[in-house]
Coordinates of C-alpha atoms and ligand atoms in Angstrom, one line a residue:
M23 CA -86.0 -117.3 -135.6
N24 CA -84.6 -118.0 -138.9
E25 CA -85.9 -121.3 -139.8
H26 CA -82.4 -122.5 -140.6
T27 CA -81.4 -121.7 -137.2
F28 CA -81.5 -125.1 -135.1
L29 CA -79.6 -123.3 -131.9
E30 CA -80.2 -119.7 -130.9
V31 CA -78.6 -118.2 -127.8
N32 CA -80.8 -114.9 -127.1
N33 CA -78.8 -112.5 -124.5
V34 CA -77.1 -114.8 -122.5
T35 CA -75.5 -114.0 -119.4
K36 CA -74.2 -116.2 -116.5
G37 CA -71.8 -115.1 -113.7
Y38 CA -69.8 -116.9 -111.0
E39 CA -69.5 -114.8 -107.5
G40 CA -69.0 -111.3 -108.8
H41 CA -67.4 -112.4 -112.3
L42 CA -69.4 -112.5 -115.5
A43 CA -68.3 -116.0 -117.1
I44 CA -70.2 -114.8 -120.5
K45 CA -72.2 -111.7 -120.9
N46 CA -75.3 -111.0 -123.0
L47 CA -74.3 -113.8 -125.7
N48 CA -75.9 -113.9 -129.0
F49 CA -75.5 -116.7 -131.1
A50 CA -77.6 -118.5 -133.9
I51 CA -75.7 -122.0 -134.9
P52 CA -77.4 -122.7 -138.5
K53 CA -79.0 -126.3 -138.8
G54 CA -77.0 -129.4 -140.4
S55 CA -73.5 -126.8 -140.1
I56 CA -70.8 -127.2 -138.3
Y57 CA -70.3 -124.5 -136.2
G58 CA -66.7 -123.3 -134.5
L59 CA -66.8 -121.8 -131.1
L60 CA -63.6 -120.4 -130.4
G61 CA -61.9 -117.7 -128.0
P62 CA -58.7 -117.7 -125.2
N63 CA -59.1 -119.4 -122.5
G64 CA -60.9 -118.5 -119.7
A65 CA -63.3 -116.5 -122.3
G66 CA -66.4 -118.6 -121.6
K67 CA -66.9 -121.2 -124.1
T68 CA -67.3 -123.8 -121.2
T69 CA -70.0 -121.8 -119.5
L70 CA -72.0 -121.8 -122.8
I71 CA -71.5 -124.9 -123.3
R72 CA -73.1 -126.2 -120.0
I73 CA -75.7 -124.2 -120.4
I74 CA -76.7 -125.6 -123.5
N75 CA -76.5 -129.3 -121.9
Q76 CA -78.4 -127.6 -118.7
I77 CA -75.5 -128.5 -116.6
T78 CA -75.7 -125.2 -115.3
A79 CA -78.3 -122.5 -115.6
A80 CA -78.3 -119.1 -117.1
D81 CA -78.9 -115.9 -115.0
S82 CA -80.5 -114.2 -117.6
G83 CA -81.7 -114.8 -121.6
E84 CA -82.8 -117.5 -123.6
V85 CA -81.6 -120.6 -125.6
I86 CA -83.6 -121.8 -128.2
F87 CA -83.5 -124.9 -129.5
D88 CA -85.1 -126.3 -132.9
G89 CA -88.1 -123.8 -132.0
E90 CA -88.5 -124.5 -128.6
R91 CA -87.0 -122.8 -125.6
L92 CA -84.9 -125.3 -124.2
N93 CA -85.9 -127.7 -121.4
P94 CA -85.1 -131.0 -119.8
S95 CA -86.6 -132.9 -123.0
H96 CA -84.0 -131.7 -125.1
I97 CA -81.1 -133.5 -123.4
S98 CA -81.9 -136.6 -125.1
R99 CA -81.5 -135.0 -127.9
I100 CA -77.8 -133.2 -127.5
G101 CA -74.6 -135.6 -127.7
Y102 CA -71.8 -134.0 -125.5
L103 CA -68.2 -134.7 -125.7
P104 CA -66.4 -132.6 -122.5
E105 CA -63.1 -132.1 -122.4
E106 CA -63.0 -133.5 -119.2
R107 CA -63.4 -137.2 -119.9
G108 CA -65.0 -139.5 -117.9
L109 CA -65.1 -143.6 -118.8
Y110 CA -65.5 -146.1 -115.6
K111 CA -62.3 -147.0 -116.1
K112 CA -63.0 -150.6 -114.8
M113 CA -65.9 -151.5 -116.7
K114 CA -65.4 -153.0 -120.0
V115 CA -65.7 -151.3 -123.4
L116 CA -68.7 -153.5 -125.3
E117 CA -70.4 -153.4 -121.4
Q118 CA -69.6 -149.3 -120.8
I119 CA -70.9 -148.2 -124.1
I120 CA -74.3 -150.2 -124.3
Y121 CA -75.0 -148.9 -120.3
F122 CA -74.5 -145.5 -122.1
G123 CA -77.0 -146.3 -124.7
R124 CA -79.5 -147.5 -121.9
L125 CA -78.7 -144.3 -120.2
K126 CA -80.0 -142.1 -123.1
D127 CA -83.2 -144.5 -123.6
L128 CA -81.9 -147.2 -126.2
S129 CA -83.4 -150.4 -125.6
K130 CA -80.5 -153.1 -124.4
K131 CA -80.5 -154.6 -127.7
E132 CA -80.3 -151.3 -130.0
S133 CA -77.9 -150.2 -127.8
E134 CA -75.6 -153.4 -128.3
K135 CA -76.3 -153.1 -131.9
R136 CA -75.3 -149.6 -132.4
A137 CA -72.3 -150.5 -130.0
L138 CA -71.0 -153.0 -132.2
F139 CA -71.5 -151.0 -135.1
W140 CA -69.0 -148.6 -134.0
I141 CA -67.0 -150.9 -132.3
D142 CA -66.2 -152.3 -135.3
K143 CA -66.2 -148.9 -137.2
F144 CA -63.3 -147.4 -135.2
G145 CA -61.4 -150.7 -135.2
L146 CA -61.7 -151.6 -131.4
N147 CA -63.1 -155.5 -131.9
D148 CA -59.9 -157.0 -130.4
W149 CA -60.8 -154.4 -127.2
K150 CA -64.8 -154.9 -126.6
Y151 CA -64.3 -157.2 -123.7
K152 CA -61.1 -155.1 -122.1
K153 CA -61.4 -152.7 -119.4
V154 CA -60.9 -149.2 -120.4
E155 CA -58.0 -148.7 -118.1
E156 CA -56.1 -151.0 -120.3
L157 CA -56.9 -149.0 -123.6
S158 CA -54.3 -146.2 -124.6
K159 CA -55.3 -142.9 -125.0
G160 CA -56.3 -142.5 -128.3
M161 CA -58.7 -146.2 -128.1
A162 CA -60.2 -144.3 -124.9
Q163 CA -61.1 -141.4 -127.0
K164 CA -62.7 -143.3 -129.7
V165 CA -64.9 -145.1 -127.0
Q166 CA -66.2 -141.6 -125.7
F167 CA -66.5 -140.3 -129.0
I168 CA -68.9 -143.4 -129.5
L169 CA -70.9 -142.6 -126.0
T170 CA -71.7 -139.1 -127.7
V171 CA -73.0 -140.4 -130.7
L172 CA -74.6 -143.6 -130.1
H173 CA -78.0 -142.4 -129.4
E174 CA -78.0 -140.0 -132.7
P175 CA -78.5 -136.8 -131.1
E176 CA -79.6 -134.0 -133.6
L177 CA -77.1 -131.7 -131.9
I178 CA -73.9 -132.7 -131.2
I179 CA -71.0 -130.6 -129.0
L180 CA -68.0 -131.2 -129.2
D181 CA -65.2 -129.8 -126.9
E182 CA -61.5 -130.4 -128.0
P183 CA -62.6 -133.6 -129.7
F184 CA -58.9 -134.3 -131.3
S185 CA -56.9 -134.2 -128.1
G186 CA -55.0 -137.5 -127.4
F187 CA -55.6 -138.4 -131.2
D188 CA -52.8 -138.9 -133.6
P189 CA -52.9 -137.6 -137.1
V190 CA -54.6 -140.8 -138.6
N191 CA -57.2 -140.8 -136.2
T192 CA -57.6 -137.3 -136.0
E193 CA -58.6 -137.5 -139.4
L194 CA -61.0 -140.6 -138.9
I195 CA -62.9 -138.2 -136.3
K196 CA -63.1 -135.3 -138.6
K197 CA -64.4 -137.7 -141.4
E198 CA -66.9 -138.9 -138.8
I199 CA -67.8 -135.8 -137.6
Q200 CA -68.4 -134.5 -141.4
L201 CA -70.7 -137.6 -142.0
L202 CA -72.8 -137.0 -139.0
R203 CA -73.4 -133.2 -140.2
K204 CA -74.4 -135.0 -144.1
N205 CA -76.6 -137.1 -141.9
G206 CA -78.6 -134.1 -140.9
A207 CA -76.8 -133.6 -137.4
T208 CA -75.8 -130.2 -136.5
V209 CA -72.4 -129.9 -134.5
I210 CA -70.8 -127.1 -132.2
F211 CA -67.3 -127.9 -132.1
S212 CA -64.9 -126.0 -129.6
T213 CA -61.1 -126.0 -130.0
H214 CA -57.9 -124.0 -129.5
R215 CA -56.6 -126.0 -133.1
M216 CA -57.6 -123.1 -135.5
E217 CA -56.3 -124.9 -138.9
S218 CA -58.9 -127.8 -138.1
V219 CA -61.8 -125.0 -137.8
E220 CA -60.6 -123.4 -141.4
E221 CA -61.0 -127.4 -142.3
I222 CA -64.0 -128.6 -141.2
C223 CA -66.4 -125.9 -139.9
D224 CA -69.0 -124.0 -141.9
Y225 CA -69.4 -121.2 -139.6
V226 CA -67.5 -119.5 -136.4
G227 CA -68.1 -117.3 -133.4
M228 CA -65.8 -116.0 -131.2
I229 CA -66.0 -115.1 -127.4
N230 CA -63.2 -112.9 -125.7
L231 CA -63.6 -111.5 -122.3
S232 CA -67.2 -113.1 -121.8
Q233 CA -68.3 -111.3 -125.1
K234 CA -69.0 -112.2 -128.4
V235 CA -66.5 -111.0 -131.0
L236 CA -67.6 -112.4 -134.2
E237 CA -69.8 -114.6 -135.7
G238 CA -70.6 -115.7 -139.5
S239 CA -69.4 -118.0 -142.1
I240 CA -66.0 -118.8 -142.5
V241 CA -65.7 -117.2 -145.8
D242 CA -67.5 -114.2 -144.7
V243 CA -65.4 -114.3 -141.8
R244 CA -62.2 -114.3 -143.8
N245 CA -63.0 -112.1 -146.0
S246 CA -63.9 -109.1 -143.7
F247 CA -60.4 -109.3 -142.4
K248 CA -58.6 -109.3 -145.7
K249 CA -56.0 -106.9 -146.3
N250 CA -56.0 -107.1 -150.0
E251 CA -52.9 -109.3 -150.5
Y252 CA -52.2 -110.8 -153.5
E253 CA -49.9 -113.8 -153.7
V254 CA -47.9 -114.1 -156.9
L255 CA -45.5 -117.3 -157.9
Y256 CA -43.8 -116.5 -161.1
R257 CA -40.7 -117.7 -163.7
G258 CA -38.2 -115.5 -164.4
D259 CA -36.6 -112.0 -163.1
L260 CA -39.0 -109.7 -161.9
G261 CA -37.1 -106.2 -161.5
D262 CA -38.1 -102.7 -160.4
L263 CA -42.1 -102.6 -161.5
T264 CA -42.9 -99.7 -163.8
Y265 CA -46.3 -100.2 -162.7
S266 CA -47.4 -97.5 -159.4
P267 CA -50.0 -98.4 -157.7
K268 CA -52.6 -96.1 -155.6
S269 CA -52.0 -98.0 -152.7
T270 CA -48.9 -98.1 -150.4
N271 CA -46.9 -100.8 -148.7
F272 CA -47.4 -102.1 -152.7
E273 CA -44.9 -105.5 -152.6
Q274 CA -42.8 -107.7 -150.3
R275 CA -40.8 -109.7 -152.6
L276 CA -40.9 -113.2 -150.2
S277 CA -38.3 -115.3 -152.4
L278 CA -37.2 -115.3 -155.6
N279 CA -40.3 -116.1 -157.6
K280 CA -42.8 -115.5 -155.1
S281 CA -44.1 -112.0 -154.1
V282 CA -47.2 -110.5 -152.2
F283 CA -48.7 -107.3 -153.3
I284 CA -51.0 -105.1 -151.1
I285 CA -53.2 -103.1 -153.6
D286 CA -57.0 -101.8 -153.8
P287 CA -58.8 -105.2 -155.4
T288 CA -59.8 -102.9 -158.6
E289 CA -56.1 -102.4 -159.4
S290 CA -55.4 -106.5 -160.0
R291 CA -55.7 -106.7 -163.5
A292 CA -53.4 -103.8 -164.3
L293 CA -51.0 -105.1 -161.9
I294 CA -51.1 -108.7 -163.7
S295 CA -50.9 -107.2 -167.2
E296 CA -47.8 -105.6 -165.8
L297 CA -46.3 -108.8 -164.1
N298 CA -46.9 -110.5 -167.3
K299 CA -44.2 -107.8 -169.0
Q300 CA -41.4 -108.7 -167.0
V301 CA -42.1 -112.9 -165.8
E302 CA -44.4 -115.6 -166.7
I303 CA -46.8 -115.9 -163.9
V304 CA -47.8 -119.5 -162.2
S305 CA -50.2 -118.3 -160.2
F306 CA -52.0 -115.2 -159.0
S307 CA -54.3 -115.6 -155.6
E308 CA -56.0 -113.7 -153.1
E309 CA -54.6 -114.4 -149.9
L310 CA -57.3 -114.3 -147.0
P311 CA -56.1 -114.1 -143.4
S312 CA -56.7 -117.3 -141.5
I313 CA -58.9 -118.0 -138.8
K314 CA -55.7 -118.2 -136.6
E315 CA -54.6 -114.7 -137.7
I316 CA -58.4 -113.0 -137.2
F317 CA -58.4 -115.0 -133.6
I318 CA -54.8 -113.5 -132.4
Q319 CA -56.0 -110.3 -134.2
K320 CA -59.5 -110.2 -132.0
V321 CA -57.4 -111.2 -128.5
E322 CA -54.8 -108.3 -128.9
E323 CA -58.1 -105.6 -129.6
G324 CA -59.1 -106.9 -126.8
K325 CA -56.2 -106.1 -124.4
N326 CA -56.1 -103.3 -125.6
G327 CA -59.6 -102.2 -124.6
Ligands
LIG5 P1 -60.8 -122.7 -121.7 O1 -60.3 -122.3 -123.5 O2 -59.6 -122.5 -120.8 O3 -61.7 -124.1 -121.5 P2 -63.4 -121.4 -121.8 O4 -64.1 -120.3 -123.0 O5 -64.2 -122.5 -121.5 O6 -62.1 -121.7 -121.3 P3 -64.9 -121.1 -119.0 O7 -64.7 -122.5 -118.4 O8 -66.2 -120.7 -119.8 O9 -63.8 -120.6 -120.3 O10 -64.7 -120.0 -118.1 C1 -64.9 -118.6 -117.9 C2 -65.1 -117.9 -116.7 O11 -65.7 -118.2 -115.7 C3 -63.5 -118.0 -116.0 O12 -63.0 -117.1 -115.7 C4 -63.6 -119.2 -115.3 O13 -62.5 -119.0 -114.4 C5 -65.2 -118.7 -114.7 N1 -65.8 -120.2 -114.2 C6 -66.1 -121.4 -115.3 N2 -66.6 -121.9 -114.3 C7 -66.5 -121.6 -113.0 C8 -67.2 -122.0 -111.5 N3 -67.9 -123.2 -111.8 N4 -66.8 -121.3 -110.5 C9 -66.8 -120.1 -110.8 N5 -66.2 -119.8 -112.0 C10 -65.9 -120.5 -112.9

């Protein structure tokens, strides 16, 4: 195991009544990273997350947690925000956070101190003596997030952490996730919101039809799917280019001052000098496919066998 790997999933398989939910999965989650776990509905993400949380056991394979075979002593080092949220609706906010802290072995005093810190940080001061059922969805989500991180877990697993949040609170939570990583936590983040993956994840892994279909840093994954597309913004009138590249499917003019060229990277300088003769280039940039495009491509490949 690489010393920089915090969590390693080795050949993990789990079936339910004749159906394999996950099959021979291998993942390596680097320490101190934000790792996006992706996959279409039913792919097996929640099953893997439940195995890591020891809610269910794998049929075969093993999980290595910070150099040790996963065991119950690791549970207190994990913070899990499940997709199905579970707060006690009749319990008051502060009381509930302290209670969960106690369940995670914090003293009452420490639990209260941390609860008040997070309540203040998330602007919930006016709500701390209110029952959870009186909170808006977004506020309840904030409380749920606090319960996940209160015991300062080294591994934080977030399943759709932005659901129920407005754009302002989504940004707040994103910043918090980045701060937790900065302070040393490793974060596994499962979501269907691809833009947020691109924005905050360092690494990504994808499951489709119970199996891993890709894994790597966001930059490497996007680079490995690149189609050699270059987008050019320019001022002036671009007539027919005399330049004839070796590549086919050469130019798509998207608008008056914007074109996409599909060329071999070795030809980019020649193209720029040709363009320079005709127009004023405002920008010339390589277009990498988005994580969303890659996701869709992998799902389509899976359908076609
Ligand atoms: P989603 O994005 O929809 O949450 P997912 O990737 O989390 O999907 P899982 O919930 O892990 O997918 O489900 C993987 C497969 O295992 C599905 O076919 C699902 O029906 C099945 N499955 C999951 N949990 C159970 C269970 N407790 N009993 C039987 N089958 C299950």
